[in-house]
């Protein structure tokens, strides 16, 4: 990253001096995240089949109110897979996860890790927007998350990053508060893929003081990616 780390931290609203005195993983020298090799897109038939299924899905009542499904976006061989909650109004309109202000902050968080948005894969627990942006209901998540599981299986990421309480609690099947889930390495699925939890960018926009805490989570992700390269 060309001298941009401080700039991206500034976008996150994080003073650099604060990070270096924090006593957290953030004080370590910035790990260099190696570039991801560009390779052939694997399992293209499976991706096409999955995208077609999602596009026409009527498994839960949310299909009635959607403008379109929001499948996911990014590299199909990404090392990092970011998982959010559900599409909001902007996502429903544009058909892409994490657009709008929260999406811009997520992009800044990713850049601060040395991973521009196109280098990762991003998807949500739900592929259709809940009305009035309410929390997903358990039955909706149960109906929809097999799609996410198939996406994760196809991407085979080295690290999962769950952003926000809803995504974290569903993936881990727990009601433990996000404050106790973040800041450590958990695991997901039969392959025990390392999973890190952090705050949702929409929450960080409302609570800027939590950005420094979120940065320590991102440093954890960065360290995991460096270790597995
Ligand atoms: S939210 Fe998921 S399960 Fe429900 S209709 Fe949309 S794609 Fe299907």
Tab-separated table of C-alpha atoms and ligand atoms in Angstrom:
chain	number	residue	atom	x	y	z
A	1	UNK	CA	0.000	0.000	0.000
A	2	UNK	CA	1.625	3.232	-1.101
A	3	UNK	CA	1.941	5.339	2.022
A	4	UNK	CA	-1.798	5.194	2.507
A	5	UNK	CA	-2.098	3.492	5.872
A	6	UNK	CA	-2.234	6.733	7.841
A	7	UNK	CA	-4.706	8.138	5.336
A	8	UNK	CA	-7.010	5.153	5.729
A	9	UNK	CA	-6.723	5.250	9.498
A	10	UNK	CA	-7.674	8.904	9.268
A	11	UNK	CA	-10.724	7.846	7.242
A	12	UNK	CA	-11.571	5.510	10.080
A	13	UNK	CA	-11.141	8.405	12.496
A	14	UNK	CA	-8.322	6.630	14.326
A	15	UNK	CA	-5.367	8.729	15.501
A	16	UNK	CA	-2.142	6.851	14.753
A	17	UNK	CA	-0.607	7.731	18.113
A	18	UNK	CA	-3.477	6.051	19.906
A	19	UNK	CA	-2.891	2.773	18.110
A	20	UNK	CA	0.808	2.676	18.881
A	21	UNK	CA	0.159	3.130	22.605
A	22	UNK	CA	-2.727	0.733	22.813
A	23	UNK	CA	-0.861	-2.359	23.928
A	24	UNK	CA	-2.970	-4.368	21.506
A	25	UNK	CA	-2.001	-6.199	18.355
A	26	UNK	CA	-2.316	-2.833	16.651
A	27	UNK	CA	1.034	-1.768	18.108
A	28	UNK	CA	2.848	-4.413	16.148
A	29	UNK	CA	4.610	-3.303	12.985
A	30	UNK	CA	2.097	-3.331	10.167
A	31	UNK	CA	2.031	-6.765	8.653
A	32	UNK	CA	2.368	-6.886	4.940
A	33	UNK	CA	-0.497	-8.779	3.416
A	34	UNK	CA	0.908	-10.506	0.367
A	35	UNK	CA	-0.803	-9.927	-2.911
A	36	UNK	CA	-3.264	-12.632	-3.859
A	37	UNK	CA	-2.253	-14.520	-6.935
A	38	UNK	CA	-4.719	-14.205	-9.746
A	39	UNK	CA	-5.800	-17.653	-10.777
A	40	UNK	CA	-8.501	-19.284	-12.846
A	41	UNK	CA	-12.016	-18.994	-11.542
A	42	UNK	CA	-12.833	-22.354	-10.094
A	43	UNK	CA	-16.203	-24.040	-9.889
A	44	UNK	CA	-17.812	-21.670	-12.367
A	45	UNK	CA	-20.727	-24.022	-12.963
A	46	UNK	CA	-21.430	-24.200	-9.241
A	47	UNK	CA	-21.310	-20.406	-8.995
A	48	UNK	CA	-23.686	-20.017	-11.926
A	49	UNK	CA	-26.101	-22.561	-10.464
A	50	UNK	CA	-26.002	-20.915	-7.057
A	51	UNK	CA	-26.528	-17.409	-8.432
A	52	UNK	CA	-29.488	-18.627	-10.478
A	53	UNK	CA	-31.058	-20.295	-7.443
A	54	UNK	CA	-30.686	-17.175	-5.333
A	55	UNK	CA	-32.053	-14.906	-8.039
A	56	UNK	CA	-35.289	-16.869	-8.188
A	57	UNK	CA	-35.536	-17.817	-4.522
A	58	UNK	CA	-38.925	-17.717	-2.798
A	59	UNK	CA	-37.998	-19.794	0.244
A	60	UNK	CA	-38.990	-17.114	2.742
A	61	UNK	CA	-41.485	-14.227	2.683
A	62	UNK	CA	-38.755	-11.633	2.124
A	63	UNK	CA	-38.854	-12.319	-1.611
A	64	UNK	CA	-42.154	-10.445	-1.749
A	65	UNK	CA	-40.658	-7.069	-0.865
A	66	UNK	CA	-37.311	-7.163	-2.618
A	67	UNK	CA	-36.300	-5.096	-5.609
A	68	UNK	CA	-33.705	-7.752	-6.335
A	69	UNK	CA	-31.616	-10.301	-4.482
A	70	UNK	CA	-28.192	-9.252	-3.231
A	71	UNK	CA	-25.994	-12.242	-3.944
A	72	UNK	CA	-22.496	-11.133	-2.989
A	73	UNK	CA	-19.498	-9.580	-4.655
A	74	UNK	CA	-15.765	-10.025	-4.894
A	75	UNK	CA	-13.026	-12.461	-5.757
A	76	UNK	CA	-14.118	-16.044	-5.958
A	77	UNK	CA	-10.701	-17.064	-4.633
A	78	UNK	CA	-10.524	-14.388	-1.924
A	79	UNK	CA	-8.433	-15.031	1.160
A	80	UNK	CA	-10.824	-12.968	3.256
A	81	UNK	CA	-14.625	-13.418	3.260
A	82	UNK	CA	-16.613	-10.606	4.890
A	83	UNK	CA	-20.085	-11.469	6.178
A	84	UNK	CA	-22.728	-8.923	7.051
A	85	UNK	CA	-26.336	-9.055	8.086
A	86	UNK	CA	-28.791	-8.218	5.297
A	87	UNK	CA	-29.299	-5.781	2.455
A	88	UNK	CA	-30.509	-2.288	3.308
A	89	UNK	CA	-32.292	0.136	1.018
A	90	UNK	CA	-29.185	1.043	-1.010
A	91	UNK	CA	-28.168	-2.587	-1.390
A	92	UNK	CA	-31.676	-3.621	-2.420
A	93	UNK	CA	-31.658	-0.903	-5.077
A	94	UNK	CA	-28.151	-1.597	-6.396
A	95	UNK	CA	-27.979	-5.368	-5.928
A	96	UNK	CA	-24.629	-5.219	-4.158
A	97	UNK	CA	-23.797	-5.654	-0.457
A	98	UNK	CA	-22.312	-2.839	1.598
A	99	UNK	CA	-22.901	0.219	-0.527
A	100	UNK	CA	-23.842	3.616	0.866
A	101	UNK	CA	-22.119	5.173	3.870
A	102	UNK	CA	-21.600	1.917	5.759
A	103	UNK	CA	-20.151	0.396	2.621
A	104	UNK	CA	-17.744	3.282	2.219
A	105	UNK	CA	-16.540	2.807	5.774
A	106	UNK	CA	-16.132	-0.939	5.200
A	107	UNK	CA	-14.060	-0.123	2.117
A	108	UNK	CA	-11.855	2.153	4.238
A	109	UNK	CA	-11.488	-0.595	6.859
A	110	UNK	CA	-10.434	-3.061	4.170
A	111	UNK	CA	-7.981	-0.618	2.624
A	112	UNK	CA	-6.485	-0.014	6.056
A	113	UNK	CA	-5.752	-3.749	6.180
A	114	UNK	CA	-4.083	-3.579	2.779
A	115	UNK	CA	-6.985	-5.377	1.121
A	116	UNK	CA	-8.934	-3.220	-1.311
A	117	UNK	CA	-12.569	-4.222	-1.661
A	118	UNK	CA	-12.081	-6.078	-4.981
A	119	UNK	CA	-9.607	-8.412	-3.246
A	120	UNK	CA	-12.127	-9.846	-0.771
A	121	UNK	CA	-15.505	-11.539	-1.052
A	122	UNK	CA	-18.488	-9.863	0.625
A	123	UNK	CA	-21.911	-11.357	1.283
A	124	UNK	CA	-24.719	-11.199	3.808
A	125	UNK	CA	-26.604	-13.699	5.933
A	126	UNK	CA	-29.780	-12.728	4.048
A	127	UNK	CA	-29.973	-12.118	0.308
A	128	UNK	CA	-33.196	-10.082	0.462
A	129	UNK	CA	-33.935	-6.884	2.344
A	130	UNK	CA	-36.051	-7.172	5.501
A	131	UNK	CA	-38.802	-4.543	5.636
A	132	UNK	CA	-37.791	-1.307	7.363
A	133	UNK	CA	-34.330	-2.792	7.891
A	134	UNK	CA	-35.531	-4.846	10.845
A	135	UNK	CA	-33.388	-7.669	12.206
A	136	UNK	CA	-33.617	-10.955	10.319
A	137	UNK	CA	-35.974	-13.495	11.830
A	138	UNK	CA	-34.560	-16.900	12.717
A	139	UNK	CA	-36.658	-18.663	10.084
A	140	UNK	CA	-35.419	-16.273	7.389
A	141	UNK	CA	-31.790	-16.815	8.365
A	142	UNK	CA	-32.325	-20.573	8.482
A	143	UNK	CA	-33.810	-20.515	4.993
A	144	UNK	CA	-31.116	-18.294	3.521
A	145	UNK	CA	-27.808	-19.257	5.125
A	146	UNK	CA	-27.357	-22.468	3.118
A	147	UNK	CA	-26.630	-20.112	0.213
A	148	UNK	CA	-23.953	-18.373	2.269
A	149	UNK	CA	-22.485	-21.719	3.321
A	150	UNK	CA	-22.209	-22.709	-0.339
A	151	UNK	CA	-20.508	-19.404	-1.152
A	152	UNK	CA	-17.998	-19.961	1.658
A	153	UNK	CA	-17.372	-23.517	0.456
A	154	UNK	CA	-16.698	-22.264	-3.071
A	155	UNK	CA	-14.416	-19.393	-2.050
A	156	UNK	CA	-12.535	-21.452	0.559
A	157	UNK	CA	-11.256	-18.322	2.355
A	158	UNK	CA	-8.430	-18.407	4.854
A	159	UNK	CA	-10.249	-16.055	7.224
A	160	UNK	CA	-13.870	-15.055	7.807
A	161	UNK	CA	-14.728	-11.611	9.157
A	162	UNK	CA	-18.220	-11.267	10.625
A	163	UNK	CA	-19.295	-7.647	10.880
A	164	UNK	CA	-22.020	-6.965	13.384
A	165	UNK	CA	-23.942	-8.857	16.034
A	166	UNK	CA	-26.454	-10.500	13.735
A	167	UNK	CA	-23.879	-12.127	11.463
A	168	UNK	CA	-21.617	-13.146	14.341
A	169	UNK	CA	-24.342	-14.660	16.484
A	170	UNK	CA	-25.864	-16.570	13.592
A	171	UNK	CA	-22.568	-17.991	12.356
A	172	UNK	CA	-21.590	-19.043	15.861
A	173	UNK	CA	-25.124	-20.053	16.886
A	174	UNK	CA	-24.850	-18.149	20.133
A	175	UNK	CA	-26.480	-15.242	21.922
A	176	UNK	CA	-23.223	-14.074	23.491
A	177	UNK	CA	-22.958	-10.270	23.100
A	178	UNK	CA	-20.708	-9.023	20.318
A	179	UNK	CA	-18.452	-7.317	22.847
A	180	UNK	CA	-17.422	-10.768	24.072
A	181	UNK	CA	-17.149	-12.335	20.620
A	182	UNK	CA	-14.885	-9.724	19.057
A	183	UNK	CA	-11.154	-9.438	19.694
A	184	UNK	CA	-10.294	-13.136	19.429
A	185	UNK	CA	-9.993	-15.908	16.908
A	186	UNK	CA	-13.020	-18.173	16.702
A	187	UNK	CA	-13.778	-20.803	14.111
A	188	UNK	CA	-16.583	-21.649	11.722
A	189	UNK	CA	-17.758	-24.764	9.955
A	190	UNK	CA	-16.439	-28.242	9.414
A	191	UNK	CA	-13.087	-26.897	8.250
A	192	UNK	CA	-12.704	-24.734	11.367
A	193	UNK	CA	-12.072	-21.667	9.254
A	194	UNK	CA	-10.714	-18.886	11.496
A	195	UNK	CA	-13.447	-16.364	12.232
A	196	UNK	CA	-12.968	-12.857	13.606
A	197	UNK	CA	-15.887	-10.707	14.749
A	198	UNK	CA	-15.988	-6.936	14.690
A	199	UNK	CA	-18.527	-4.144	14.809
A	200	UNK	CA	-20.766	-3.351	11.843
A	201	UNK	CA	-19.708	-0.230	9.924
A	202	UNK	CA	-23.201	1.217	10.422
A	203	UNK	CA	-22.636	0.964	14.184
A	204	UNK	CA	-19.191	2.534	13.830
A	205	UNK	CA	-20.750	5.473	12.006
A	206	UNK	CA	-23.027	5.995	15.008
A	207	UNK	CA	-20.322	5.253	17.596
A	208	UNK	CA	-17.000	6.576	16.273
A	209	UNK	CA	-15.225	5.850	19.554
A	210	UNK	CA	-15.561	2.136	18.777
A	211	UNK	CA	-13.460	2.520	15.619
A	212	UNK	CA	-10.198	2.101	17.506
A	213	UNK	CA	-11.514	-1.135	19.012
A	214	UNK	CA	-12.580	-2.344	15.572
A	215	UNK	CA	-9.107	-1.591	14.282
A	216	UNK	CA	-7.625	-4.088	16.729
A	217	UNK	CA	-9.982	-6.720	15.251
A	218	UNK	CA	-8.798	-5.854	11.761
A	219	UNK	CA	-5.192	-6.187	12.893
A	220	UNK	CA	-6.072	-9.652	14.127
A	221	UNK	CA	-7.381	-10.520	10.659
A	222	UNK	CA	-4.250	-9.102	9.088
A	223	UNK	CA	-2.044	-11.204	11.363
A	224	UNK	CA	-4.044	-14.349	10.539
A	225	UNK	CA	-3.684	-13.734	6.821
A	226	UNK	CA	0.038	-13.157	7.204
A	227	UNK	CA	0.417	-16.360	9.218
A	228	UNK	CA	-1.438	-18.423	6.628
A	229	UNK	CA	0.395	-17.071	3.590
B	1	LIG	S1	-33.936	-13.920	2.027
B	1	LIG	FE1	-32.881	-15.725	1.211
B	1	LIG	S2	-34.269	-17.435	1.638
B	1	LIG	FE2	-35.481	-15.547	1.793
B	1	LIG	S3	-36.345	-15.277	-0.292
B	1	LIG	FE3	-34.429	-14.094	-0.181
B	1	LIG	S4	-32.888	-15.481	-1.023
B	1	LIG	FE4	-34.653	-16.735	-0.488
